[in-house]
């Protein structure tokens, strides 16, 4: 990060919630501003250690960066467990509008993992976004994504197919209870009565969420479908994926983006050998080319240079599903 860069703290209200974040500015006039939204769980403005190296690269390229603590995290009020995709998208829109007032110029959205669903939803609802970027953001529902990730994890761990089938049936029962509005206490009773799959014990995986608040959040998230929001996006869109992502079904997601987003607005990049955080190697580092593609796209979108339509490179394989 350039020594000329500077930062300022921001607080943005959204109804009864106040979101705390930071705006980082490059040494000169910014080409554009990127609002980065983190992934799942109680994520702060740095998204663990994922955002800082990306931020440093963007600042060196003359691009301003902002990010905020999720509700109930760091300096933000509220509860992250009470904020499904639509609520997080509303937070992102409020933050984007504040940035436009503070910085001026084009402001776009960047979301990682669950944040990909969030920024897609925000971009579909907010005509002021200059561009939208998803990094390992699934093009399918959380339910479908979780089935894919669970199946692939168990397959790679050597769990027999008959035990994976048992997990599939268990998963169907849990999802049905969530859709019926059952409480976590009731779900626990049913699990105790019917038993849980051997694979969970073998791999020492949690059978159910830790508390009622998390159970309710998952129930609110599970059927979110990004496809309708993708069809309403009218700004340059960049979808970045790792070819070896064990969490996001890359093939299904890229297909959804291609079907939903206008082709002249869409660019897809799949990086061979990269994982869910677009990292590879030992120790893991951002895969070669990721930061370059990101910067080129932002500058092009900010200056209205046409986006390369679906400039996709293919890599990686598909796992099974539950």
XYZ file of N, CA and C in Angstrom, residues 7-274:
804
model
N -6.830 7.236 5.333
C -8.112 6.611 5.643
C -8.946 7.520 6.529
N -10.248 7.280 6.531
C -11.152 7.980 7.439
C -12.262 7.040 7.870
N -12.681 7.174 9.108
C -13.736 6.344 9.654
C -15.101 6.881 9.231
N -16.026 5.972 8.990
C -17.378 6.346 8.590
C -18.399 5.594 9.437
N -19.517 6.237 9.691
C -20.661 5.587 10.331
C -21.886 5.853 9.461
N -22.582 4.777 9.095
C -23.728 4.894 8.183
C -24.966 4.306 8.850
N -26.039 5.091 8.979
C -27.268 4.554 9.562
C -28.126 3.835 8.526
N -28.795 2.782 8.958
C -29.813 2.116 8.158
C -30.946 1.752 9.104
N -31.980 2.578 9.124
C -33.080 2.460 10.080
C -32.507 2.456 11.502
N -32.670 1.360 12.250
C -32.222 1.381 13.645
C -30.809 0.814 13.822
N -30.109 0.580 12.724
C -28.758 0.028 12.768
C -27.755 1.087 12.345
N -26.589 1.083 13.001
C -25.497 1.982 12.601
C -24.299 1.123 12.238
N -23.826 1.312 11.010
C -22.738 0.504 10.470
C -21.431 1.290 10.519
N -20.403 0.680 11.095
C -19.104 1.326 11.249
C -18.131 0.762 10.222
N -17.404 1.661 9.566
C -16.464 1.201 8.554
C -15.344 2.185 8.329
N -14.552 1.885 7.321
C -13.405 2.721 6.972
C -13.371 2.949 5.474
N -13.014 4.154 5.093
C -12.755 4.499 3.700
C -11.261 4.735 3.552
N -10.639 3.984 2.657
C -9.218 4.156 2.359
C -9.093 4.859 1.017
N -8.298 5.913 0.954
C -8.147 6.713 -0.250
C -6.712 6.651 -0.767
N -6.539 6.575 -2.096
C -5.189 6.588 -2.657
C -4.590 7.995 -2.565
N -3.340 8.138 -2.957
C -2.676 9.432 -2.856
C -3.315 10.516 -3.701
N -3.750 10.187 -4.899
C -4.368 11.171 -5.783
C -5.866 11.003 -5.866
N -6.467 11.625 -6.870
C -7.907 11.501 -7.095
C -8.240 10.062 -7.472
N -9.150 9.405 -6.763
C -9.437 7.995 -7.064
C -10.121 7.825 -8.419
N -9.731 6.778 -9.112
C -10.370 6.425 -10.375
C -11.803 5.967 -10.120
N -11.979 5.244 -9.032
C -13.280 4.713 -8.636
C -13.180 4.316 -7.169
N -14.312 3.976 -6.599
C -14.351 3.474 -5.227
C -15.014 2.105 -5.225
N -14.429 1.173 -4.487
C -14.981 -0.174 -4.359
C -15.478 -0.373 -2.934
N -16.741 -0.727 -2.793
C -17.311 -1.086 -1.500
C -17.250 -2.597 -1.379
N -16.441 -3.102 -0.422
C -16.224 -4.532 -0.269
C -17.130 -5.079 0.837
N -17.907 -6.097 0.501
C -18.800 -6.717 1.483
C -18.279 -8.107 1.812
N -18.164 -8.440 3.112
C -17.537 -9.708 3.509
C -18.459 -10.917 3.374
N -17.891 -12.073 3.728
C -18.621 -13.324 3.638
C -19.473 -13.616 4.852
N -19.787 -14.891 5.065
C -20.750 -15.294 6.086
C -20.200 -15.150 7.498
N -21.124 -15.252 8.460
C -20.738 -15.208 9.860
C -20.474 -13.802 10.361
N -19.878 -13.683 11.551
C -19.619 -12.364 12.150
C -18.371 -11.706 11.562
N -18.449 -11.351 10.294
C -17.286 -10.811 9.580
C -17.134 -9.317 9.797
N -15.881 -8.888 9.962
C -15.623 -7.462 10.129
C -15.240 -6.832 8.797
N -14.832 -5.573 8.845
C -14.515 -4.818 7.630
C -13.311 -5.365 6.875
N -12.504 -6.201 7.521
C -11.333 -6.785 6.871
C -11.607 -8.189 6.342
N -12.795 -8.726 6.640
C -13.119 -10.108 6.264
C -11.959 -11.033 6.644
N -11.661 -11.016 7.973
C -10.527 -11.796 8.458
C -9.253 -11.186 7.854
N -8.476 -11.964 7.114
C -7.250 -11.437 6.496
C -7.382 -11.381 4.972
N -8.600 -11.568 4.463
C -8.780 -11.665 3.013
C -8.744 -10.308 2.310
N -9.379 -9.293 2.888
C -9.483 -8.003 2.215
C -8.185 -7.182 2.156
N -7.368 -7.153 3.221
C -6.222 -6.234 3.220
C -5.290 -6.314 2.009
N -4.859 -7.501 1.539
C -3.973 -7.498 0.374
C -4.655 -7.028 -0.908
N -5.933 -7.327 -1.035
C -6.680 -6.833 -2.204
C -6.786 -5.315 -2.129
N -7.100 -4.814 -0.947
C -7.220 -3.369 -0.728
C -5.915 -2.651 -1.044
N -4.803 -3.197 -0.581
C -3.503 -2.566 -0.820
C -3.206 -2.467 -2.315
N -3.527 -3.520 -3.048
C -3.295 -3.509 -4.498
C -4.166 -2.460 -5.185
N -5.438 -2.398 -4.793
C -6.339 -1.430 -5.416
C -5.912 0.002 -5.119
N -5.487 0.275 -3.901
C -5.022 1.621 -3.557
C -3.813 2.012 -4.383
N -2.898 1.075 -4.591
C -1.726 1.359 -5.415
C -2.112 1.646 -6.862
N -3.275 1.114 -7.279
C -3.764 1.354 -8.638
C -4.637 2.606 -8.724
N -4.725 3.372 -7.634
C -5.497 4.608 -7.640
C -6.975 4.416 -7.397
N -7.355 3.292 -6.797
C -8.761 2.976 -6.542
C -9.035 3.056 -5.047
N -10.028 3.828 -4.649
C -10.412 3.923 -3.241
C -11.180 2.670 -2.833
N -11.102 2.333 -1.556
C -11.736 1.121 -1.043
C -12.435 1.442 0.278
N -13.619 0.883 0.463
C -14.331 1.021 1.735
C -14.911 -0.325 2.119
N -15.001 -0.570 3.412
C -15.688 -1.765 3.905
C -16.176 -1.495 5.317
N -17.197 -2.246 5.712
C -17.878 -2.009 6.980
C -17.989 -3.302 7.770
N -17.989 -3.163 9.097
C -18.283 -4.301 9.963
C -19.742 -4.700 9.763
N -20.007 -5.997 9.731
C -21.394 -6.441 9.658
C -22.121 -6.078 10.948
N -23.415 -6.146 10.918
C -24.229 -5.815 12.090
C -23.756 -6.605 13.323
N -23.590 -5.891 14.425
C -23.207 -6.532 15.667
C -21.747 -6.938 15.753
N -20.947 -6.548 14.776
C -19.527 -6.880 14.741
C -18.719 -5.592 14.825
N -17.611 -5.621 15.548
C -16.763 -4.438 15.632
C -17.527 -3.240 16.146
N -17.530 -2.168 15.351
C -18.201 -0.949 15.773
C -19.643 -0.824 15.326
N -20.185 -1.833 14.650
C -21.558 -1.761 14.142
C -22.556 -2.279 15.175
N -23.733 -1.674 15.179
C -24.795 -2.125 16.082
C -25.654 -3.180 15.393
N -26.605 -3.737 16.150
C -27.487 -4.754 15.597
C -26.936 -6.150 15.807
N -27.489 -7.110 15.061
C -27.098 -8.518 15.183
C -26.922 -9.107 13.786
N -25.762 -9.689 13.532
C -25.533 -10.284 12.213
C -26.454 -11.476 11.979
N -26.872 -12.139 13.079
C -27.751 -13.301 12.931
C -29.146 -12.900 12.454
N -29.480 -11.623 12.563
C -30.807 -11.155 12.159
C -30.787 -10.493 10.783
N -29.729 -10.730 10.020
C -29.591 -10.059 8.723
C -29.376 -11.069 7.601
N -30.456 -11.582 6.994
C -30.301 -12.428 5.809
C -29.867 -11.588 4.603
N -29.915 -12.156 3.435
C -29.344 -11.497 2.242
C -29.967 -10.131 1.980
N -31.282 -10.031 1.997
C -31.936 -8.760 1.675
C -31.548 -7.665 2.651
N -31.452 -7.988 3.943
C -31.076 -6.996 4.948
C -29.632 -6.547 4.754
N -28.748 -7.479 4.455
C -27.359 -7.111 4.196
C -27.246 -6.255 2.930
N -28.053 -6.575 1.926
C -28.051 -5.770 0.707
C -28.526 -4.353 0.987
N -29.508 -4.216 1.850
C -29.984 -2.891 2.245
C -28.867 -2.108 2.936
N -28.103 -2.789 3.808
C -26.955 -2.142 4.446
C -25.955 -1.677 3.399
N -25.669 -2.534 2.420
C -24.693 -2.197 1.384
C -25.150 -0.998 0.562
N -26.435 -0.926 0.273
C -26.959 0.206 -0.505
C -26.787 1.508 0.270
N -27.086 1.486 1.562
C -26.907 2.689 2.388
C -25.441 3.123 2.420
N -24.552 2.155 2.529
C -23.118 2.469 2.556
C -22.659 3.015 1.212
N -23.165 2.449 0.118
C -22.806 2.934 -1.216
C -23.262 4.376 -1.408
N -24.480 4.668 -0.979
C -24.992 6.037 -1.124
C -24.164 7.023 -0.311
N -23.716 6.609 0.866
C -22.865 7.477 1.673
C -21.526 7.718 0.989
N -20.957 6.697 0.402
C -19.683 6.841 -0.289
C -19.795 7.786 -1.486
N -20.907 7.703 -2.189
C -21.108 8.615 -3.322
C -21.127 10.065 -2.861
N -21.680 10.304 -1.669
C -21.722 11.660 -1.128
C -20.351 12.117 -0.635
N -19.571 11.185 -0.093
C -18.272 11.533 0.493
C -17.179 11.638 -0.560
N -17.129 10.673 -1.466
C -16.032 10.592 -2.430
C -16.417 11.156 -3.790
N -17.646 10.886 -4.210
C -18.034 11.250 -5.561
C -17.476 10.239 -6.547
N -17.792 10.421 -7.826
C -17.287 9.498 -8.830
C -17.967 8.154 -8.762
N -17.558 7.223 -9.635
C -18.198 5.904 -9.676
C -17.881 5.068 -8.438
N -18.898 4.426 -7.895
C -18.745 3.528 -6.752
C -19.368 2.190 -7.130
N -18.576 1.130 -6.985
C -19.062 -0.195 -7.316
C -19.008 -1.121 -6.128
N -19.549 -2.329 -6.316
C -19.698 -3.307 -5.238
C -18.823 -4.532 -5.474
N -18.227 -5.029 -4.405
C -17.434 -6.254 -4.422
C -17.919 -7.117 -3.262
N -18.270 -8.365 -3.537
C -18.714 -9.251 -2.467
C -18.040 -10.602 -2.566
N -17.566 -11.103 -1.417
C -16.910 -12.405 -1.407
C -17.817 -13.450 -0.782
N -17.893 -14.627 -1.427
C -18.642 -15.767 -0.913
C -20.109 -15.361 -0.672
N -20.618 -15.463 0.566
C -21.986 -15.018 0.821
C -22.174 -13.572 0.396
N -21.116 -12.784 0.512
C -21.181 -11.392 0.067
C -21.478 -11.258 -1.413
N -21.209 -12.328 -2.192
C -21.570 -12.301 -3.611
C -23.068 -12.238 -3.802
N -23.812 -13.045 -3.031
C -25.275 -12.943 -3.083
C -25.729 -11.531 -2.691
N -25.075 -10.975 -1.669
C -25.477 -9.667 -1.144
C -25.296 -8.573 -2.191
N -24.131 -8.514 -2.837
C -23.896 -7.417 -3.776
C -24.709 -7.582 -5.052
N -24.995 -8.811 -5.443
C -25.889 -9.022 -6.591
C -27.281 -8.481 -6.266
N -27.770 -8.789 -5.069
C -29.082 -8.295 -4.661
C -29.086 -6.772 -4.577
N -28.012 -6.203 -4.035
C -27.921 -4.739 -3.918
C -27.855 -4.084 -5.291
N -27.053 -4.635 -6.198
C -26.918 -4.048 -7.536
C -28.223 -4.099 -8.312
N -29.016 -5.149 -8.061
C -30.308 -5.267 -8.743
C -31.300 -4.241 -8.233
N -31.127 -3.770 -7.002
C -32.053 -2.828 -6.376
C -31.559 -1.390 -6.415
N -30.282 -1.189 -6.722
C -29.690 0.148 -6.644
C -29.114 0.538 -7.994
N -29.746 1.499 -8.650
C -29.295 1.906 -9.986
C -28.032 2.747 -9.940
N -27.575 3.128 -8.736
C -26.407 3.990 -8.617
C -25.084 3.231 -8.610
N -25.106 1.926 -8.471
C -23.859 1.158 -8.476
C -23.225 1.215 -9.863
N -21.913 1.470 -9.914
C -21.218 1.582 -11.197
C -20.854 0.218 -11.772
N -20.678 -0.778 -10.910
C -20.323 -2.122 -11.339
C -20.552 -3.059 -10.165
N -20.502 -4.365 -10.441
C -20.632 -5.354 -9.372
C -19.645 -6.482 -9.626
N -18.972 -6.919 -8.554
C -17.972 -7.982 -8.632
C -18.313 -9.040 -7.590
N -18.393 -10.287 -8.018
C -18.561 -11.380 -7.071
C -17.291 -12.227 -7.082
N -16.783 -12.518 -5.894
C -15.593 -13.343 -5.730
C -16.006 -14.627 -5.019
N -16.052 -15.729 -5.756
C -16.568 -16.999 -5.231
C -18.013 -16.858 -4.785
N -18.754 -15.991 -5.424
C -20.166 -15.799 -5.105
C -21.016 -16.787 -5.882
N -21.725 -17.693 -5.205
C -22.496 -18.720 -5.910
C -23.625 -18.138 -6.757
N -23.871 -18.787 -7.875
C -25.002 -18.416 -8.720
C -26.216 -19.275 -8.435
N -26.157 -20.035 -7.340
C -27.238 -20.939 -6.950
C -27.695 -20.580 -5.534
N -28.713 -21.268 -5.047
C -29.220 -21.002 -3.703
C -28.243 -21.504 -2.635
N -28.305 -20.951 -1.416
C -27.497 -21.499 -0.320
C -27.765 -22.983 -0.081
N -29.023 -23.406 -0.252
C -29.327 -24.828 -0.065
C -28.552 -25.680 -1.064
N -28.555 -25.287 -2.317
C -27.835 -26.036 -3.358
C -26.324 -25.983 -3.114
N -25.834 -24.820 -2.738
C -24.403 -24.666 -2.475
C -23.958 -25.555 -1.318
N -24.774 -25.628 -0.265
C -24.419 -26.435 0.895
C -24.444 -27.926 0.562
N -25.397 -28.344 -0.241
C -25.433 -29.739 -0.665
C -24.163 -30.103 -1.436
N -23.801 -29.241 -2.348
C -22.591 -29.478 -3.151
C -21.361 -29.586 -2.262
N -21.176 -28.609 -1.371
C -19.986 -28.563 -0.529
C -19.917 -29.776 0.405
N -21.060 -30.148 0.972
C -21.085 -31.283 1.896
C -20.749 -32.576 1.179
N -21.356 -32.783 0.021
C -21.088 -33.999 -0.746
C -19.619 -34.088 -1.144
N -19.077 -32.997 -1.654
C -17.685 -33.009 -2.104
C -16.735 -33.259 -0.936
N -17.010 -32.629 0.210
C -16.161 -32.812 1.386
C -16.166 -34.275 1.834
N -17.344 -34.876 1.867
C -17.442 -36.264 2.316
C -16.828 -37.222 1.308
N -17.004 -36.922 0.040
C -16.408 -37.766 -1.004
C -14.893 -37.737 -0.903
N -14.319 -36.553 -0.721
C -12.864 -36.433 -0.604
C -12.345 -37.050 0.693
N -13.193 -37.116 1.719
C -12.798 -37.708 2.992
C -12.942 -39.226 2.991
N -13.428 -39.796 1.893
C -13.541 -41.241 1.784
C -14.779 -41.837 2.408
N -15.807 -41.029 2.628
C -17.054 -41.547 3.205
C -17.757 -42.421 2.157
N -18.178 -43.636 2.518
C -18.849 -44.528 1.556
C -20.152 -43.920 1.026
N -20.530 -44.340 -0.171
C -21.721 -43.783 -0.819
C -22.987 -44.043 -0.019
N -23.078 -45.204 0.636
C -24.292 -45.472 1.403
C -24.428 -44.514 2.581
N -23.297 -44.111 3.175
C -23.341 -43.137 4.266
C -23.633 -41.735 3.733
N -23.165 -41.442 2.521
C -23.490 -40.150 1.910
C -24.986 -40.075 1.610
N -25.570 -41.190 1.186
C -27.023 -41.234 0.973
C -27.762 -40.956 2.279
N -27.234 -41.486 3.373
C -27.825 -41.242 4.684
C -27.772 -39.752 5.024
N -26.664 -39.114 4.696
C -26.525 -37.668 4.922
C -27.531 -36.905 4.062
N -27.734 -37.369 2.845
C -28.693 -36.704 1.955
C -30.088 -36.725 2.559
N -30.486 -37.886 3.071
C -31.813 -37.993 3.683
C -31.913 -37.119 4.937
N -30.858 -37.108 5.734
C -30.829 -36.260 6.929
C -30.967 -34.783 6.524
N -30.227 -34.393 5.500
C -30.265 -33.005 5.039
C -31.667 -32.634 4.562
N -32.316 -33.530 3.829
C -33.689 -33.281 3.374
C -34.615 -33.018 4.562
N -34.462 -33.811 5.623
C -35.309 -33.651 6.809
C -35.058 -32.298 7.491
N -33.800 -31.904 7.613
C -33.463 -30.637 8.265
C -34.012 -29.459 7.468
N -33.832 -29.502 6.141
C -34.334 -28.414 5.298
C -35.858 -28.329 5.391
N -36.523 -29.477 5.417
C -37.981 -29.480 5.530
C -38.423 -28.838 6.834
N -37.728 -29.127 7.925
C -38.076 -28.517 9.207
C -37.862 -27.010 9.173
N -36.775 -26.575 8.552
C -36.532 -25.135 8.439
C -37.641 -24.454 7.654
N -38.042 -25.062 6.562
C -39.098 -24.475 5.730
C -40.445 -24.478 6.437
N -40.648 -25.426 7.342
C -41.896 -25.492 8.104
C -41.895 -24.548 9.305
N -40.764 -23.889 9.562
C -40.688 -22.966 10.686
C -40.454 -23.629 12.025
N -39.938 -24.862 12.028
C -39.674 -25.561 13.288
C -38.557 -24.867 14.056
N -38.619 -24.937 15.367
C -37.577 -24.361 16.218
C -36.371 -25.291 16.262
N -35.243 -24.762 16.700
C -34.049 -25.579 16.864
C -34.280 -26.659 17.918
N -35.014 -26.318 18.974
C -35.297 -27.294 20.027
C -36.063 -28.491 19.460
N -37.056 -28.210 18.605
C -37.824 -29.289 17.997
C -36.948 -30.117 17.064
N -36.081 -29.443 16.319
C -35.173 -30.153 15.414
C -34.242 -31.072 16.200
N -33.770 -30.610 17.351
C -32.888 -31.436 18.180
C -33.627 -32.674 18.685
N -34.877 -32.485 19.067
C -35.668 -33.614 19.539
C -35.798 -34.671 18.445
N -36.058 -34.205 17.224
C -36.238 -35.150 16.124
C -34.926 -35.858 15.791
N -33.826 -35.124 15.839
C -32.529 -35.733 15.550
C -32.187 -36.791 16.599
N -32.468 -36.482 17.862
C -32.206 -37.445 18.927
C -33.069 -38.696 18.738
N -34.321 -38.483 18.324
C -35.240 -39.611 18.158
C -34.870 -40.496 16.972
N -34.445 -39.865 15.875
C -34.167 -40.626 14.651
C -32.702 -40.943 14.451
N -31.835 -40.286 15.227
C -30.405 -40.496 15.070
C -29.836 -39.620 13.970
N -28.517 -39.504 13.939
C -27.889 -38.696 12.906
C -26.858 -39.536 12.162
N -26.503 -39.134 10.950
C -25.632 -39.948 10.100
C -24.277 -40.249 10.738
N -23.792 -41.451 10.492
C -22.495 -41.873 11.001
C -21.384 -40.958 10.498
N -21.548 -40.445 9.280
C -20.502 -39.606 8.691
C -20.216 -38.368 9.534
N -21.236 -37.820 10.181
C -21.030 -36.643 11.009
C -20.117 -36.965 12.192
N -20.324 -38.151 12.775
C -19.470 -38.558 13.897
C -18.063 -38.880 13.417
N -17.953 -39.542 12.269
C -16.646 -39.897 11.717
C -15.801 -38.658 11.462
N -16.424 -37.631 10.898
C -15.700 -36.405 10.532
C -15.762 -35.335 11.614
N -16.448 -35.669 12.736
C -16.575 -34.735 13.862
C -17.180 -33.400 13.415
N -18.276 -33.498 12.680
C -18.973 -32.317 12.186
C -20.154 -31.991 13.090
N -20.509 -30.721 13.239
C -21.695 -30.363 14.027
C -22.960 -30.863 13.339
N -23.860 -31.394 14.129
C -25.095 -31.941 13.570
C -26.096 -30.836 13.274
N -26.150 -29.827 14.155
C -27.082 -28.714 14.015
C -26.369 -27.419 14.392
N -26.926 -26.262 14.014
C -26.339 -24.987 14.431
C -26.241 -24.870 15.945
N -25.373 -23.974 16.396
C -25.098 -23.867 17.835
C -26.245 -23.283 18.629
N -27.008 -22.355 18.046
C -28.074 -21.716 18.817
C -29.258 -21.361 17.922
N -30.334 -20.942 18.568
C -31.578 -20.645 17.858
C -31.411 -19.519 16.850
N -30.633 -18.494 17.203
C -30.447 -17.350 16.309
C -29.794 -17.777 15.001
N -28.779 -18.631 15.094
C -28.113 -19.094 13.877
C -29.028 -20.008 13.067
N -29.803 -20.850 13.747
C -30.782 -21.711 13.072
C -31.779 -20.866 12.278
N -32.271 -19.810 12.892
C -33.250 -18.945 12.218
C -32.628 -18.213 11.039
N -31.362 -17.809 11.166
C -30.691 -17.136 10.053
C -30.538 -18.090 8.874
N -30.097 -19.299 9.148
C -29.937 -20.274 8.066
C -31.272 -20.543 7.391
N -32.324 -20.659 8.189
C -33.663 -20.882 7.626
C -34.077 -19.723 6.718
N -33.684 -18.497 7.093
C -34.029 -17.321 6.286
C -33.179 -17.225 5.023
N -31.991 -17.809 5.061
C -31.063 -17.732 3.926
C -31.278 -18.845 2.911
N -31.695 -20.003 3.357
C -31.506 -21.250 2.640
C -32.086 -21.265 1.229
N -33.185 -20.570 1.001
C -33.824 -20.605 -0.316
C -33.611 -19.324 -1.121
N -32.659 -18.494 -0.688
C -32.402 -17.278 -1.474
C -31.880 -17.671 -2.863
N -32.546 -17.192 -3.890
C -32.161 -17.494 -5.273
C -31.617 -16.227 -5.926
N -30.339 -16.209 -6.299
C -29.764 -14.996 -6.902
C -30.195 -14.766 -8.343
N -30.796 -15.754 -8.976
C -31.084 -15.651 -10.409
C -31.957 -14.446 -10.774
N -33.095 -14.220 -10.079
C -33.906 -13.051 -10.445
C -33.141 -11.734 -10.327
N -32.312 -11.598 -9.284
C -31.532 -10.370 -9.135
C -30.516 -10.243 -10.262
N -29.887 -11.354 -10.646
C -28.915 -11.314 -11.743
C -29.552 -10.818 -13.040
N -30.794 -11.200 -13.283
C -31.457 -10.769 -14.522
C -31.732 -9.272 -14.542
N -31.742 -8.631 -13.356
C -32.055 -7.198 -13.289
C -30.811 -6.306 -13.266
N -29.643 -6.894 -13.264
C -28.414 -6.094 -13.231
C -28.199 -5.419 -14.579
N -27.867 -4.135 -14.529
C -27.674 -3.343 -15.743
C -26.321 -2.638 -15.758
N -25.364 -3.161 -15.019
C -24.028 -2.569 -14.962
C -22.990 -3.659 -15.223
N -21.750 -3.263 -15.586
C -20.706 -4.267 -15.795
C -20.573 -5.202 -14.595
N -20.467 -6.489 -14.895
C -20.468 -7.526 -13.857
C -19.276 -8.451 -14.059
N -18.514 -8.645 -12.990
C -17.361 -9.542 -13.020
C -17.589 -10.668 -12.011
N -17.518 -11.908 -12.470
C -17.671 -13.069 -11.598
C -16.356 -13.837 -11.581
N -15.752 -13.948 -10.399
C -14.449 -14.584 -10.239
C -14.601 -15.883 -9.452
N -13.993 -16.950 -9.928
C -14.101 -18.250 -9.279
C -12.749 -18.954 -9.259
N -12.571 -19.807 -8.250
C -11.427 -20.696 -8.208
C -11.784 -22.036 -8.811
N -10.939 -22.545 -9.685
C -11.232 -23.812 -10.338
C -11.293 -24.986 -9.390
N -10.636 -24.875 -8.220
C -10.653 -25.945 -7.223
C -11.415 -25.532 -5.971
N -12.410 -24.699 -6.128
C -13.230 -24.251 -4.997
C -14.041 -25.428 -4.462
N -13.844 -25.813 -3.189
C -14.603 -26.933 -2.637
C -15.950 -26.530 -2.040
N -16.274 -25.256 -2.114
C -17.488 -24.739 -1.469
C -18.539 -24.324 -2.488
N -18.132 -23.626 -3.520
C -19.047 -23.098 -4.528
C -19.101 -24.010 -5.742
N -20.297 -24.409 -6.189
C -20.400 -25.192 -7.424
C -20.127 -24.287 -8.632
N -18.898 -24.300 -9.087
C -18.452 -23.340 -10.099
C -19.182 -23.518 -11.424
N -19.305 -24.754 -11.905
C -19.949 -24.972 -13.201
C -21.392 -24.482 -13.198
N -22.139 -24.827 -12.154
C -23.527 -24.378 -12.068
C -23.620 -22.870 -11.934
N -22.694 -22.295 -11.186
C -22.730 -20.852 -10.950
C -22.418 -20.067 -12.218
N -21.405 -20.490 -12.958
C -21.076 -19.772 -14.194
C -22.219 -19.893 -15.201
N -22.862 -21.056 -15.221
C -24.005 -21.240 -16.123
C -25.131 -20.282 -15.760
N -25.401 -20.117 -14.465
C -26.454 -19.206 -14.029
C -26.131 -17.766 -14.413
N -24.886 -17.355 -14.228
C -24.491 -16.000 -14.610
C -24.661 -15.785 -16.115
N -24.243 -16.753 -16.898
C -24.343 -16.601 -18.360
C -25.796 -16.509 -18.817
N -26.667 -17.292 -18.189
C -28.075 -17.281 -18.587
C -28.784 -16.004 -18.147
N -28.381 -15.449 -16.992
C -29.140 -14.355 -16.388
C -28.644 -12.964 -16.770
N -27.328 -12.781 -16.832
C -26.770 -11.442 -17.040
C -26.596 -11.164 -18.530
N -26.912 -9.942 -18.933
C -26.736 -9.562 -20.329
C -25.282 -9.800 -20.747
N -25.042 -10.516 -21.849
C -23.683 -10.924 -22.203
C -22.706 -9.772 -22.399
N -23.208 -8.633 -22.876
C -22.308 -7.493 -23.081
C -21.843 -6.865 -21.772
N -22.486 -7.218 -20.673
C -22.114 -6.688 -19.357
C -21.259 -7.659 -18.552
N -21.174 -8.900 -18.995
C -20.634 -9.957 -18.146
C -19.212 -10.361 -18.515
N -18.389 -10.518 -17.485
C -17.077 -11.147 -17.626
C -16.950 -12.207 -16.534
N -16.563 -13.415 -16.910
C -16.345 -14.510 -15.982
C -14.900 -14.965 -16.082
N -14.266 -15.157 -14.933
C -12.907 -15.700 -14.902
C -12.864 -16.847 -13.893
N -12.384 -17.994 -14.344
C -12.189 -19.150 -13.479
C -10.689 -19.437 -13.436
N -10.093 -19.339 -12.254
C -8.649 -19.468 -12.109
C -8.272 -20.900 -11.716
N -7.537 -21.552 -12.600
C -7.124 -22.935 -12.366
C -6.316 -23.047 -11.078
N -6.621 -24.064 -10.286
C -5.849 -24.339 -9.080
C -6.196 -23.485 -7.880
N -7.117 -22.553 -8.027
C -7.455 -21.641 -6.919
C -8.607 -22.196 -6.098
